[in-house]
Amino acid sequence: MTSALLACDALTMRFGGLTAVDDFSLAIQPGELLGLIGPNGAGKTTVFNLITGVYRPTAGSIRLENASIIGRRPYRITASGIARTFQNIRLFGDLTVLDNVRLACHFRVEYGLIDSLVRSGRFRDAEAKIAEKSRRLLELLDLADCENHLARSLPYGEQRRLEIARALATEPKLLLLDEPAAGMNPQEKEQLAQLVSRIRGEFKLAILLIEHDMPFVMRLCEQLTVLDYGKIICRGTPAEVRANPDVIRAYLGGGDAGD
């Protein structure tokens, strides 16, 4: 695991008498696109919360580029190179689309408080670069035409894309997507799949995603890890996962993942 971009080893998370994640291990290499699947309540989002510092694990280790990130605050983990989206969209609804992305860019600002107060040349140059970067991201995610709209006024699928744009603005090495296709229609899911593939290639980053839509995740991901009651029950290619009897019993209900 030492060469991995992110390495989780023997992660366990207990809430009182409930074990939400039990002995979870995962290695993510630079540029990989991996999926984390399982039934509702399997512990998937808890894994994301452990990686991003929302929770501190009961046991186990999390290393980013071979450095432990356990105990770091979430904003420091973001600054280290891990960004995420959320199962429930968390945009600043009363800010414009552009301002939502601009705010995220401020993780990388190179001016200080005095510069911002006096509106120094350094401040103006940095803000111009932030605006340019934000507009490039909006263009990439097909949101350029609505940069001045309030975020809450966007259709659901566009709000999902804005969340991804905001995550990319922090310049991550690893992007965590928590059910990015939730609530989307088939056409939006197809566009999202193409977008995720394009983002991976253009930004040269690794992606770990949680998703319940089996055709979507099995088409997109190279490897899948399957959780059930906090434990890994299967790991492999989409074809291997699809054929695994434990997965069929726990998650696919005896049906075909592609149906």
XYZ file of C-alpha atoms in Angstrom:
259
model
C 0.000 0.000 0.000
C 2.998 2.348 0.341
C 2.818 3.492 -3.310
C -0.907 4.263 -3.170
C -2.279 7.775 -3.421
C -4.673 6.900 -0.589
C -4.392 3.849 1.649
C -7.008 2.857 4.219
C -5.944 -0.065 6.392
C -8.134 -1.971 8.871
C -10.494 0.990 9.355
C -13.128 0.461 12.032
C -15.794 2.929 13.149
C -18.041 2.249 16.110
C -20.913 4.395 17.341
C -21.589 3.029 20.816
C -22.544 -0.601 20.298
C -22.977 -0.219 16.513
C -20.055 -1.052 14.237
C -20.656 0.984 11.082
C -17.361 0.086 9.384
C -15.465 -3.078 10.257
C -11.849 -3.744 9.233
C -12.117 -1.806 5.950
C -9.036 -1.592 3.721
C -8.647 0.069 0.340
C -5.749 1.322 -1.773
C -6.341 3.926 -4.479
C -3.635 4.497 -7.065
C -3.187 7.809 -8.911
C -5.645 8.082 -11.787
C -7.838 5.145 -10.772
C -11.627 5.206 -10.999
C -13.106 2.959 -8.317
C -16.594 2.287 -7.005
C -17.833 1.607 -3.476
C -21.236 -0.069 -3.453
C -23.579 -1.856 -1.079
C -27.085 -1.742 0.386
C -28.426 1.244 2.294
C -26.753 1.400 5.699
C -23.745 -0.647 4.583
C -21.267 2.019 5.765
C -20.301 3.631 2.461
C -20.831 7.274 3.428
C -19.210 6.552 6.803
C -16.074 5.563 4.875
C -16.181 8.908 3.054
C -16.636 10.707 6.380
C -13.596 8.906 7.791
C -11.439 9.773 4.788
C -12.463 13.447 4.880
C -12.020 13.906 8.629
C -15.677 14.227 9.615
C -15.170 11.192 11.867
C -12.044 9.915 13.558
C -11.817 6.124 13.212
C -12.063 3.869 16.237
C -9.159 1.877 14.791
C -7.070 1.672 11.644
C -5.078 4.067 9.494
C -5.654 6.461 6.579
C -2.638 7.668 4.646
C -2.516 10.159 1.793
C 0.721 9.866 -0.183
C 2.107 7.833 2.730
C 1.333 10.522 5.355
C -1.317 9.918 8.002
C -4.324 12.253 7.787
C -6.120 10.954 10.870
C -6.785 13.867 13.213
C -6.579 16.540 10.520
C -9.572 18.850 10.290
C -11.738 18.455 7.179
C -10.580 21.755 5.631
C -6.939 20.681 6.028
C -7.690 17.361 4.361
C -9.289 19.296 1.496
C -6.180 21.459 1.271
C -4.071 18.273 1.198
C -5.828 17.142 -1.967
C -9.079 15.298 -1.186
C -12.374 16.822 -2.308
C -15.887 15.419 -2.116
C -19.479 15.895 -3.081
C -22.365 14.942 -0.824
C -25.346 12.612 -0.977
C -27.520 15.635 -0.128
C -26.467 18.641 -2.211
C -24.726 21.317 -0.131
C -24.499 24.423 -2.246
C -24.751 28.035 -1.136
C -28.227 28.452 -2.582
C -28.423 32.244 -2.247
C -25.080 32.807 -3.995
C -24.586 32.756 -7.733
C -23.260 29.753 -9.568
C -19.990 31.610 -10.210
C -19.603 32.659 -6.564
C -20.087 29.071 -5.380
C -17.047 28.058 -7.417
C -15.060 31.190 -6.580
C -15.426 30.489 -2.872
C -13.949 27.018 -3.307
C -10.968 28.481 -5.190
C -9.983 30.415 -2.091
C -8.378 27.276 -0.665
C -5.413 28.205 -2.881
C -5.252 32.001 -2.533
C -1.828 33.614 -2.310
C -2.746 36.912 -0.654
C -3.353 37.808 2.976
C -5.926 39.730 4.982
C -4.181 43.077 4.503
C -4.136 42.574 0.724
C -7.886 41.965 0.731
C -8.610 44.961 2.980
C -6.634 47.453 0.884
C -7.475 45.775 -2.429
C -3.802 45.560 -3.336
C -2.529 44.692 -6.792
C -1.714 41.218 -5.496
C -5.325 40.829 -4.380
C -6.733 42.058 -7.701
C -4.454 39.790 -9.732
C -5.352 36.760 -7.618
C -9.083 37.463 -7.811
C -8.880 37.839 -11.585
C -7.183 34.444 -11.818
C -9.828 32.923 -9.542
C -12.629 34.305 -11.720
C -10.922 32.952 -14.846
C -10.384 29.532 -13.271
C -13.998 29.408 -12.041
C -15.352 30.223 -15.488
C -13.184 27.513 -17.064
C -14.661 24.987 -14.647
C -18.195 26.157 -15.352
C -17.549 25.827 -19.069
C -16.171 22.310 -18.601
C -19.306 21.307 -16.711
C -21.683 23.007 -19.168
C -22.724 25.657 -16.645
C -21.201 28.742 -18.253
C -24.562 30.116 -19.398
C -25.923 30.279 -15.848
C -22.967 31.735 -13.947
C -25.091 34.645 -12.661
C -28.055 32.503 -11.632
C -28.629 31.689 -7.981
C -27.486 28.158 -7.226
C -30.871 27.204 -5.765
C -32.585 28.123 -9.052
C -30.736 25.458 -11.047
C -32.414 22.202 -12.043
C -31.355 19.231 -9.930
C -28.911 17.762 -12.442
C -27.151 21.100 -12.861
C -26.863 21.491 -9.097
C -25.076 18.134 -9.041
C -22.659 19.351 -11.700
C -22.081 22.578 -9.786
C -21.111 20.565 -6.726
C -18.537 18.742 -8.833
C -17.226 22.054 -10.219
C -16.851 23.381 -6.688
C -14.962 20.253 -5.619
C -12.627 20.531 -8.621
C -11.904 24.168 -7.731
C -9.942 22.948 -4.682
C -7.491 21.202 -7.068
C -7.851 17.688 -5.646
C -5.700 14.645 -6.262
C -8.599 12.445 -5.193
C -12.280 13.194 -5.814
C -14.948 11.433 -3.737
C -18.402 11.390 -5.338
C -21.269 10.384 -3.052
C -24.158 9.138 -5.215
C -23.587 11.666 -8.025
C -26.326 10.163 -10.209
C -29.021 10.160 -7.508
C -32.262 11.709 -8.741
C -31.098 12.018 -12.341
C -33.017 10.837 -15.386
C -31.372 8.407 -17.869
C -30.161 11.191 -20.168
C -28.592 13.093 -17.260
C -26.909 9.898 -16.041
C -25.422 9.304 -19.472
C -24.086 12.865 -19.562
C -22.711 12.479 -16.036
C -20.887 9.249 -16.910
C -19.221 10.986 -19.843
C -18.382 13.963 -17.621
C -16.756 11.842 -14.908
C -14.595 10.081 -17.491
C -13.616 13.422 -19.019
C -12.771 14.943 -15.620
C -10.565 12.005 -14.756
C -8.608 12.390 -17.967
C -8.331 16.175 -18.013
C -7.452 16.646 -14.342
C -5.325 13.495 -13.969
C -6.982 12.647 -10.674
C -8.255 9.533 -8.937
C -11.979 9.120 -8.323
C -13.826 7.002 -5.754
C -17.586 7.010 -6.080
C -20.567 5.650 -4.190
C -23.540 4.846 -6.355
C -26.728 2.750 -6.234
C -27.354 2.763 -9.984
C -25.708 -0.519 -11.008
C -25.544 0.005 -14.790
C -23.986 3.433 -14.161
C -21.313 2.259 -11.716
C -20.480 -0.981 -13.498
C -20.022 0.787 -16.793
C -17.846 3.530 -15.318
C -15.590 1.877 -12.706
C -12.652 -0.446 -13.258
C -12.796 -2.022 -9.799
C -15.568 -2.250 -7.214
C -15.553 -2.805 -3.474
C -18.791 -4.084 -1.972
C -19.782 -3.414 1.638
C -22.495 -5.107 3.656
C -23.050 -4.274 7.325
C -19.730 -2.421 7.329
C -17.685 -5.376 6.074
C -16.127 -5.932 2.656
C -17.834 -8.936 1.075
C -16.345 -8.668 -2.409
C -13.727 -6.781 -4.385
C -13.083 -7.093 -8.099
C -13.991 -6.058 -11.614
C -17.629 -5.271 -12.441
C -17.981 -8.706 -14.054
C -16.588 -10.450 -10.978
C -18.831 -8.471 -8.645
C -21.877 -9.087 -10.803
C -21.330 -12.861 -10.581
C -20.461 -13.027 -6.877
C -23.161 -14.935 -4.929
C -22.596 -12.916 -1.734
C -23.222 -9.682 -3.653
C -26.297 -11.113 -5.329
C -27.730 -12.099 -1.951
C -26.790 -8.885 -0.131
C -27.358 -6.222 -2.732
C -28.681 -7.332 -6.055
C -31.549 -9.362 -4.649
C -30.865 -12.311 -6.885
C -31.268 -10.240 -10.071
C -28.875 -9.155 -12.736
C -26.881 -5.974 -11.978
C -27.431 -4.786 -15.520
C -31.225 -4.966 -15.397
